[in-house]
Amino acid sequence: MKIVVVGAGIIGVTTAYELATRGHEVTLLDARAGAGLETSYANGGQLGASEVAPWAGPEVPWQVLRWLGRIDAPFRLALKSDPEQWQWLLRFLMRCRSSARAERIAPNLALALLSQARMDEISTHLNNDPITFDEKRAGILQIFHRPKGLAAAATAIDAMNGDGLEQKVLSPRECVELEPALEHALASGSIAGGIFCASDRSGDAYKYTKQLAERAQKLGVAFVTGAEVTGFEAQGDRITGVKTRAWMFSADAVVLAAGVHTTRLARECGVRIPVYPLKGYSVTLPVDGVVAPQVSLTDEARKVVVSRLGNRLRTAGTAEVSGYDTEIDMRRARSVLDATMAIFPQMAPVADKAEYWTGLRPMSSDGSPILGQAGRFKNLYLNTGHGSLGWTLAHGSAVGLADLICGSPTLIDLSPFAIKRFSFI
Ligand SMILES: Cc1cc2nc3c(=O)[nH]c(=O)nc-3n(C[C@H](O)[C@H](O)[C@H](O)COP(=O)(O)OP(=O)(O)OC[C@H]3O[C@@H](n4cnc5c(N)ncnc54)[C@H](O)[C@@H]3O)c2cc1C
């Protein structure tokens, strides 16, 4: 089959790779000059099966109210006269229940574990031509400032442990034994304990995406850059072509994997999806001459994640519902640097070398991606809505979607990710 994949972020590139390994004639289109240059560029780096719980939860509306008006709030709402934003917000608020969050954990976890397994298989397969992406297999440690927060999170790990993930609760001292760079944080009293998942990993999503796109090209994928998709051609119940400003690409099947822009492209095909941008920031620091962590961390109170990427340390955080704007607001970007310095004050000497970045998470309202066929066109597929988990879930989503397109049995149940779960479809 001739398959056109729109978008060469981590999701589109893994999808193109999977389809090519199954013998399809794949064309990968991206508006930018290369792969991974939008949201997959400088994310938090966590490949975190332990982090798959949706963000929507009972505490979120109160936190948003408490932080209202604070420019450095971890979660910020900038309301617009935009029906897309309001509809998404309403759906998101309706998911701010414990039961709604719990319902999504098992499917997300299955997808994350499938991702991890598939990434390992590909790495074995590419043994002679390995992808180098500052990978660390040192686990992810979630740290908590208050015993109450730790106790609440600890009750939730049993279910995940039952579903194949091993996590354990650590005392404050055990956290520092595991990650000595936390010594200062312990001394300042900001660690009440942690939850550690040894099988989790971290790595640079951009380096990985770029190199996997190159490996996909070696498998025969035609990767066309500078190709902004502007529309589609259809006959009956099938899409027959994908239009860019300069070209028309004929297609037997089309996959939309264009991150936050998938919403608009899907709408062109008559499909509404509740995926909206959740803006976040990252700060990358050199670690020369300072004691920096090796283990990837999540600070539950400060709402940041930290990953060691070779000789760099990256902290990412903040979520802002403010539309499609990608300007860097230095007040918000600095709040991520401030969080880094609060956890690792020993890194103050390198603070002035910080590199700031912002990206838009393609967030579905319920915290799970949307995978599979969509709308009246039988050959139109979606792979989007991964929100804060795109790096973690990419390979599982790609392998699942490729199996669906080929009509092969899928390795996990993909029905929880179908567009049908949203009522307006
Ligand atoms: C601050 C931050 C921290 C994060 N931390 C983590 C983390 O630690 N772990 C994790 O798992 N995830 C994390 N994420 C989430 C993760 O980065 C995203 O889920 C993931 O990058 C989304 O990938 P994507 O391929 O869907 O989108 P993108 O990477 O944005 O790719 C979409 C591509 O589509 C192209 N495109 C768009 N429109 C068109 C068009 N019309 N025509 C042609 N091409 C088009 C774009 O140019 C782009 O290359 C984080 C995100 C942010 C913002």
PDB file of N, CA and C in Angstrom, residues 35 41 57-59 69 83 120 140 144 167-168 205 215 222 225 228 258 260 310 316 318 332 349 370 377 393 404 412:
ATOM      1  N   ALA A  35      13.235  16.232  10.962  1.00  0.00           N
ATOM      2  CA  ALA A  35      12.368  15.493  11.894  1.00  0.00           C
ATOM      3  C   ALA A  35      12.540  16.017  13.327  1.00  0.00           C
ATOM      4  N   TYR A  41      11.193  18.143  20.323  1.00  0.00           N
ATOM      5  CA  TYR A  41      12.550  18.683  20.254  1.00  0.00           C
ATOM      6  C   TYR A  41      13.293  18.703  21.592  1.00  0.00           C
ATOM      7  N   GLY A  57      -7.450  15.304  37.223  1.00  0.00           N
ATOM      8  CA  GLY A  57      -7.756  14.596  38.466  1.00  0.00           C
ATOM      9  C   GLY A  57      -8.485  15.527  39.406  1.00  0.00           C
ATOM     10  N   PRO A  58      -9.025  15.011  40.530  1.00  0.00           N
ATOM     11  CA  PRO A  58      -9.873  15.840  41.392  1.00  0.00           C
ATOM     12  C   PRO A  58      -9.160  17.062  41.964  1.00  0.00           C
ATOM     13  N   GLU A  59      -7.830  17.004  42.094  1.00  0.00           N
ATOM     14  CA  GLU A  59      -7.101  18.123  42.695  1.00  0.00           C
ATOM     15  C   GLU A  59      -6.901  19.291  41.714  1.00  0.00           C
ATOM     16  N   GLY A  69      -3.865  33.791  38.413  1.00  0.00           N
ATOM     17  CA  GLY A  69      -3.201  35.097  38.442  1.00  0.00           C
ATOM     18  C   GLY A  69      -1.706  35.014  38.662  1.00  0.00           C
ATOM     19  N   PRO A  83     -13.918  28.738  20.747  1.00  0.00           N
ATOM     20  CA  PRO A  83     -14.784  27.616  21.125  1.00  0.00           C
ATOM     21  C   PRO A  83     -14.013  26.299  21.280  1.00  0.00           C
ATOM     22  N   ASP A 120      13.250  -1.806  22.571  1.00  0.00           N
ATOM     23  CA  ASP A 120      14.359  -2.747  22.819  1.00  0.00           C
ATOM     24  C   ASP A 120      14.593  -3.633  21.596  1.00  0.00           C
ATOM     25  N   ILE A 140      13.217   5.961  37.190  1.00  0.00           N
ATOM     26  CA  ILE A 140      12.628   7.281  37.493  1.00  0.00           C
ATOM     27  C   ILE A 140      12.216   7.291  38.957  1.00  0.00           C
ATOM     28  N   PHE A 144       8.455  13.445  46.793  1.00  0.00           N
ATOM     29  CA  PHE A 144       7.293  14.105  47.407  1.00  0.00           C
ATOM     30  C   PHE A 144       7.770  14.981  48.555  1.00  0.00           C
ATOM     31  N   GLN A 167       7.289  -0.896  41.272  1.00  0.00           N
ATOM     32  CA  GLN A 167       7.665   0.383  41.871  1.00  0.00           C
ATOM     33  C   GLN A 167       7.782   0.168  43.366  1.00  0.00           C
ATOM     34  N   LYS A 168       8.667   0.918  44.005  1.00  0.00           N
ATOM     35  CA  LYS A 168       8.717   0.779  45.469  1.00  0.00           C
ATOM     36  C   LYS A 168       8.828   2.130  46.151  1.00  0.00           C
ATOM     37  N   ALA A 205      14.757  12.781  23.109  1.00  0.00           N
ATOM     38  CA  ALA A 205      13.745  12.420  22.102  1.00  0.00           C
ATOM     39  C   ALA A 205      14.108  12.970  20.723  1.00  0.00           C
ATOM     40  N   ARG A 215      17.023   6.036   9.729  1.00  0.00           N
ATOM     41  CA  ARG A 215      16.908   4.568   9.570  1.00  0.00           C
ATOM     42  C   ARG A 215      15.671   4.222   8.730  1.00  0.00           C
ATOM     43  N   ALA A 222      10.151   7.622   1.933  1.00  0.00           N
ATOM     44  CA  ALA A 222      10.470   8.895   1.272  1.00  0.00           C
ATOM     45  C   ALA A 222      10.115  10.006   2.262  1.00  0.00           C
ATOM     46  N   THR A 225      10.681  17.040   3.423  1.00  0.00           N
ATOM     47  CA  THR A 225      10.631  18.144   4.387  1.00  0.00           C
ATOM     48  C   THR A 225      10.138  19.410   3.669  1.00  0.00           C
ATOM     49  N   GLU A 228       4.318  21.378   3.820  1.00  0.00           N
ATOM     50  CA  GLU A 228       3.165  21.629   4.711  1.00  0.00           C
ATOM     51  C   GLU A 228       1.883  21.124   4.058  1.00  0.00           C
ATOM     52  N   ALA A 258       0.369  14.856  13.256  1.00  0.00           N
ATOM     53  CA  ALA A 258       0.943  16.200  13.159  1.00  0.00           C
ATOM     54  C   ALA A 258       0.899  16.943  14.492  1.00  0.00           C
ATOM     55  N   VAL A 260      -0.033  18.918  17.672  1.00  0.00           N
ATOM     56  CA  VAL A 260      -1.196  19.776  17.968  1.00  0.00           C
ATOM     57  C   VAL A 260      -1.944  20.199  16.696  1.00  0.00           C
ATOM     58  N   GLY A 310      23.372  12.872  28.834  1.00  0.00           N
ATOM     59  CA  GLY A 310      24.812  12.984  28.593  1.00  0.00           C
ATOM     60  C   GLY A 310      25.415  14.021  29.523  1.00  0.00           C
ATOM     61  N   ALA A 316      11.895  19.951  32.794  1.00  0.00           N
ATOM     62  CA  ALA A 316      10.730  20.385  32.014  1.00  0.00           C
ATOM     63  C   ALA A 316       9.517  20.465  32.917  1.00  0.00           C
ATOM     64  N   THR A 318       5.565  22.942  33.704  1.00  0.00           N
ATOM     65  CA  THR A 318       4.498  23.921  33.475  1.00  0.00           C
ATOM     66  C   THR A 318       3.519  23.476  32.386  1.00  0.00           C
ATOM     67  N   ARG A 332       7.841  32.496  32.793  1.00  0.00           N
ATOM     68  CA  ARG A 332       7.455  31.082  32.983  1.00  0.00           C
ATOM     69  C   ARG A 332       8.654  30.161  32.776  1.00  0.00           C
ATOM     70  N   PRO A 349      26.205  27.549  39.819  1.00  0.00           N
ATOM     71  CA  PRO A 349      27.267  28.092  38.950  1.00  0.00           C
ATOM     72  C   PRO A 349      26.991  27.955  37.448  1.00  0.00           C
ATOM     73  N   ILE A 370      -5.093   9.032  20.782  1.00  0.00           N
ATOM     74  CA  ILE A 370      -6.163   8.587  19.882  1.00  0.00           C
ATOM     75  C   ILE A 370      -5.500   7.814  18.741  1.00  0.00           C
ATOM     76  N   PHE A 377     -13.994   8.536   6.161  1.00  0.00           N
ATOM     77  CA  PHE A 377     -13.002   7.998   5.218  1.00  0.00           C
ATOM     78  C   PHE A 377     -12.374   6.740   5.803  1.00  0.00           C
ATOM     79  N   LEU A 393       5.126   6.758  24.847  1.00  0.00           N
ATOM     80  CA  LEU A 393       4.134   5.880  24.203  1.00  0.00           C
ATOM     81  C   LEU A 393       4.349   5.710  22.694  1.00  0.00           C
ATOM     82  N   LEU A 404      -3.063  -2.336  13.017  1.00  0.00           N
ATOM     83  CA  LEU A 404      -4.465  -2.053  12.640  1.00  0.00           C
ATOM     84  C   LEU A 404      -4.585  -1.818  11.136  1.00  0.00           C
ATOM     85  N   ILE A 412      -1.760  -5.587  21.956  1.00  0.00           N
ATOM     86  CA  ILE A 412      -2.575  -5.233  23.134  1.00  0.00           C
ATOM     87  C   ILE A 412      -3.941  -4.770  22.629  1.00  0.00           C
TER      88      ILE A 412
END
